[in-house]
Short mmCIF file of C-alpha atoms in Angstrom, two decimals:
data_model
loop_
_atom_site.label_atom_id
_atom_site.label_comp_id
_atom_site.label_asym_id
_atom_site.label_seq_id
_atom_site.Cartn_x
_atom_site.Cartn_y
_atom_site.Cartn_z
CA MET A 118 -7.68 -10.17 84.52
CA LEU A 119 -8.07 -13.32 86.54
CA ASN A 120 -4.77 -14.59 85.25
CA PHE A 121 -3.01 -11.42 86.31
CA SER A 122 -4.32 -11.66 89.85
CA ILE A 123 -3.31 -15.30 90.14
CA ILE A 124 0.17 -14.53 88.81
CA SER A 125 0.50 -11.58 91.17
CA PHE A 126 -0.61 -13.65 94.13
CA ILE A 127 1.81 -16.47 93.33
CA THR A 128 4.61 -13.98 92.85
CA LEU A 129 3.96 -12.39 96.26
CA ILE A 130 4.01 -15.78 97.94
CA LEU A 131 7.29 -16.68 96.27
CA ILE A 132 8.83 -13.37 97.29
CA SER A 133 7.67 -13.69 100.87
CA GLN A 134 9.14 -17.15 101.12
CA ASN A 135 12.42 -15.83 99.73
CA ILE A 136 12.24 -18.17 96.82
CA ILE A 137 12.44 -15.28 94.42
CA LEU A 138 14.92 -12.65 95.42
CA LEU A 139 14.17 -9.10 94.53
CA ASN A 140 17.15 -7.51 92.97
CA GLU A 141 17.52 -4.90 90.25
CA GLU A 142 17.28 -7.31 87.41
CA ILE A 143 14.13 -8.94 88.67
CA LEU A 144 12.55 -5.55 89.28
CA ILE A 145 13.49 -4.43 85.76
CA LEU A 146 12.04 -7.67 84.41
CA ILE A 147 8.82 -7.15 86.37
CA CYS A 148 8.60 -3.56 85.12
CA PHE A 149 9.25 -4.66 81.57
CA ILE A 150 6.63 -7.40 81.77
CA THR A 151 4.15 -4.97 83.29
CA PHE A 152 4.92 -2.42 80.60
CA ILE A 153 4.46 -4.97 77.86
CA TRP A 154 1.26 -6.26 79.43
CA LEU A 155 -0.16 -2.74 79.75
CA LEU A 156 0.97 -1.87 76.26
CA LEU A 157 -0.69 -4.95 74.86
CA SER A 158 -3.87 -4.53 76.84
CA LYS A 159 -4.29 -0.87 75.88
CA THR A 160 -2.97 -0.88 72.32
CA SER A 161 -3.81 -4.40 71.23
CA SER A 162 -7.01 -3.34 69.48
CA LEU A 163 -5.16 -0.53 67.64
CA MET A 164 -2.30 -2.83 66.72
CA LYS A 165 -4.73 -5.53 65.66
CA LYS A 166 -6.61 -3.02 63.52
CA ASP A 167 -3.37 -1.70 62.00
CA LEU A 168 -2.05 -5.21 61.36
CA ASN A 169 -5.39 -6.20 59.80
CA GLU A 170 -5.22 -3.13 57.55
CA GLN A 171 -1.66 -3.98 56.55
CA ALA A 172 -2.65 -7.62 56.00
CA SER A 173 -5.61 -6.59 53.84
CA ALA A 174 -3.36 -4.16 51.90
CA ILE A 175 -0.80 -6.92 51.36
CA GLN A 176 -3.59 -9.34 50.41
CA ASN A 177 -5.02 -6.82 47.93
CA SER A 178 -1.55 -6.21 46.51
CA LEU A 179 -0.96 -9.96 46.14
CA GLU A 180 -4.39 -10.45 44.54
CA ASN A 181 -3.69 -7.61 42.11
CA SER A 182 -0.29 -9.10 41.33
CA PHE A 183 -1.80 -12.55 40.80
CA ASN A 184 -4.55 -11.07 38.62
CA GLN A 185 -1.97 -9.21 36.55
CA ILE A 186 0.09 -12.39 36.24
CA ILE A 187 -3.03 -14.32 35.19
CA VAL A 188 -3.91 -11.64 32.63
CA SER A 189 -0.36 -11.56 31.26
CA LEU A 190 -0.20 -15.38 31.14
CA ASP A 191 -3.58 -15.44 29.40
CA LYS A 192 -2.33 -12.91 26.84
CA GLU A 193 0.86 -14.92 26.39
CA TRP A 194 -1.20 -18.08 25.90
CA HIS A 195 -3.39 -16.34 23.30
CA ILE A 196 -0.31 -15.01 21.52
CA GLN A 197 1.26 -18.47 21.47
CA ASN A 198 -1.99 -19.96 20.15
CA GLU A 199 -2.18 -17.28 17.49
CA PHE A 200 1.46 -17.92 16.61
CA LYS A 201 0.78 -21.65 16.39
CA SER A 202 -2.24 -21.00 14.20
CA LEU A 203 -0.16 -18.56 12.16
CA THR A 204 2.55 -21.15 11.59
CA TYR A 205 -0.12 -23.73 10.76
CA ASN A 206 -1.71 -21.29 8.32
CA PHE A 207 1.68 -20.64 6.73
CA GLU A 208 2.23 -24.38 6.39
CA LEU A 209 -1.19 -24.70 4.74
CA LEU A 210 -0.36 -21.76 2.49
CA LYS A 211 2.94 -23.41 1.56
CA ALA A 212 1.14 -26.66 0.75
CA HIS A 213 -1.39 -24.78 -1.39
CA PHE A 214 1.38 -22.91 -3.21
CA VAL A 215 3.25 -26.14 -3.88
CA GLU A 216 0.05 -27.75 -5.15
CA LEU A 217 -0.72 -24.68 -7.25
CA ASN A 218 2.80 -24.62 -8.69
CA LEU A 219 2.61 -28.32 -9.56
CA PHE A 220 -0.80 -27.82 -11.14
CA ILE A 221 0.36 -24.76 -13.09
CA SER A 222 3.57 -26.45 -14.24
CA ASP A 223 1.61 -29.50 -15.38
CA LYS A 224 -1.06 -27.45 -17.13
CA LEU A 225 1.48 -24.97 -18.50
CA SER A 226 3.43 -27.71 -20.24
CA LYS A 227 0.21 -29.12 -21.71
CA PHE A 228 -0.95 -25.62 -22.66
CA ALA A 229 2.38 -24.78 -24.29
CA LEU A 230 2.37 -28.14 -26.10
CA ASN A 231 -1.16 -27.53 -27.36
CA ASN A 232 -0.23 -24.02 -28.48
CA TYR A 233 2.86 -25.31 -30.26
CA GLN A 234 0.84 -28.09 -31.87
CA GLU A 235 -1.83 -25.65 -33.04
CA ALA A 236 0.80 -23.26 -34.39
CA PHE A 237 2.67 -26.15 -36.02
CA LYS A 238 -0.56 -27.47 -37.56
CA LYS A 239 -1.36 -24.04 -38.97
CA LYS A 240 2.17 -23.67 -40.32
CA LEU A 241 2.07 -27.21 -41.70
CA ILE A 242 -1.25 -26.55 -43.44
CA PHE A 243 0.18 -23.31 -44.82
CA VAL A 244 3.30 -25.14 -46.02
CA GLN A 245 1.17 -27.88 -47.62
CA ARG A 246 -0.93 -25.30 -49.43
CA LEU A 247 2.21 -23.50 -50.46
CA GLU A 248 3.74 -26.78 -51.68
CA ASN A 249 0.58 -27.61 -53.62
CA GLN A 250 0.52 -24.20 -55.20
CA THR A 251 4.28 -24.34 -55.84
CA SER A 252 4.06 -27.82 -57.36
CA LYS A 253 1.16 -26.71 -59.55
CA LEU A 254 3.10 -23.63 -60.54
CA LEU A 255 6.23 -25.68 -61.24
CA ALA A 256 4.19 -28.19 -63.21
CA LEU A 257 2.71 -25.36 -65.25
CA LEU A 258 6.16 -23.86 -65.77
CA VAL A 259 7.61 -27.24 -66.80
CA VAL A 260 4.68 -27.83 -69.14
CA LYS A 261 5.16 -24.38 -70.67
CA LYS A 262 8.89 -24.93 -71.03
CA LEU A 263 8.33 -28.39 -72.52
CA ASN A 264 5.73 -26.98 -74.88
CA LYS A 265 8.19 -24.30 -75.90
CA ALA A 266 10.96 -26.89 -76.26
CA ILE A 267 8.71 -29.18 -78.31
CA ALA A 268 7.53 -26.30 -80.38
CA LEU A 269 11.10 -25.19 -80.97
CA LYS A 270 12.22 -28.72 -81.74
CA THR A 271 9.45 -29.27 -84.22
CA TYR A 272 10.14 -25.86 -85.69
CA TYR A 273 13.83 -26.68 -86.03
CA LEU A 274 13.08 -30.14 -87.46
CA THR A 275 10.67 -28.82 -90.00
CA THR A 276 12.48 -25.66 -90.86
CA PHE A 277 16.14 -26.58 -90.83
CA GLN A 278 16.09 -30.31 -91.42
CA LEU A 279 19.50 -30.99 -90.06
CA PRO A 280 20.47 -34.66 -90.02
CA ILE A 281 21.82 -34.41 -86.48
CA LEU A 282 18.46 -33.24 -85.21
CA THR A 283 16.67 -36.08 -86.97
CA CYS A 284 19.09 -38.55 -85.44
CA THR A 285 18.54 -37.25 -81.92
CA TYR A 286 14.80 -37.31 -82.52
CA LYS A 287 14.94 -40.97 -83.44
CA ILE A 288 17.19 -41.80 -80.45
CA SER A 289 14.81 -40.07 -78.07
CA LEU A 290 11.86 -41.96 -79.62
CA ARG A 291 13.65 -45.28 -79.08
CA GLU A 292 14.40 -44.39 -75.46
CA PHE A 293 10.77 -43.40 -74.96
CA PHE A 294 9.55 -46.72 -76.33
CA LYS A 295 11.98 -48.63 -74.09
CA VAL A 296 10.62 -46.87 -71.05
CA ILE A 297 7.09 -47.79 -72.00
#
């Protein structure tokens, strides 16, 4: 209020001294300034309150936006960490599968070799038994045939007494003695 009275007093002095000329434009300017001053003095508290409300609304909106951005960035960070851990887990799983495959392939070859060896041993034992039995059987058959041949030869020598048979008997005896 004090400022207004000082300004008014100075303005009156300047007008009375004809330093400031009063014309239409100056009067319009004075009216406009007075209007603005009255408007500000009467409505400043309302405008201040309204501007404060708008500022608080904007501040709340910005805080909500920032909070939503923080929440979304936090979710994105967690997703990226989970993805990194997922890729790491897949790499570990790959390493375990490779190790398992190497272990299985190594053990499988040994297992197959052992199975083949066991089967081969069983077959070999079976073949050896079969050979032994076959050789015994063949020996028995040869002995029987030789016994029959000897029996027939002696029968023919004693019964028929052919000189050719006696000759072959003597030749075979000589060959037998040479071998001994």
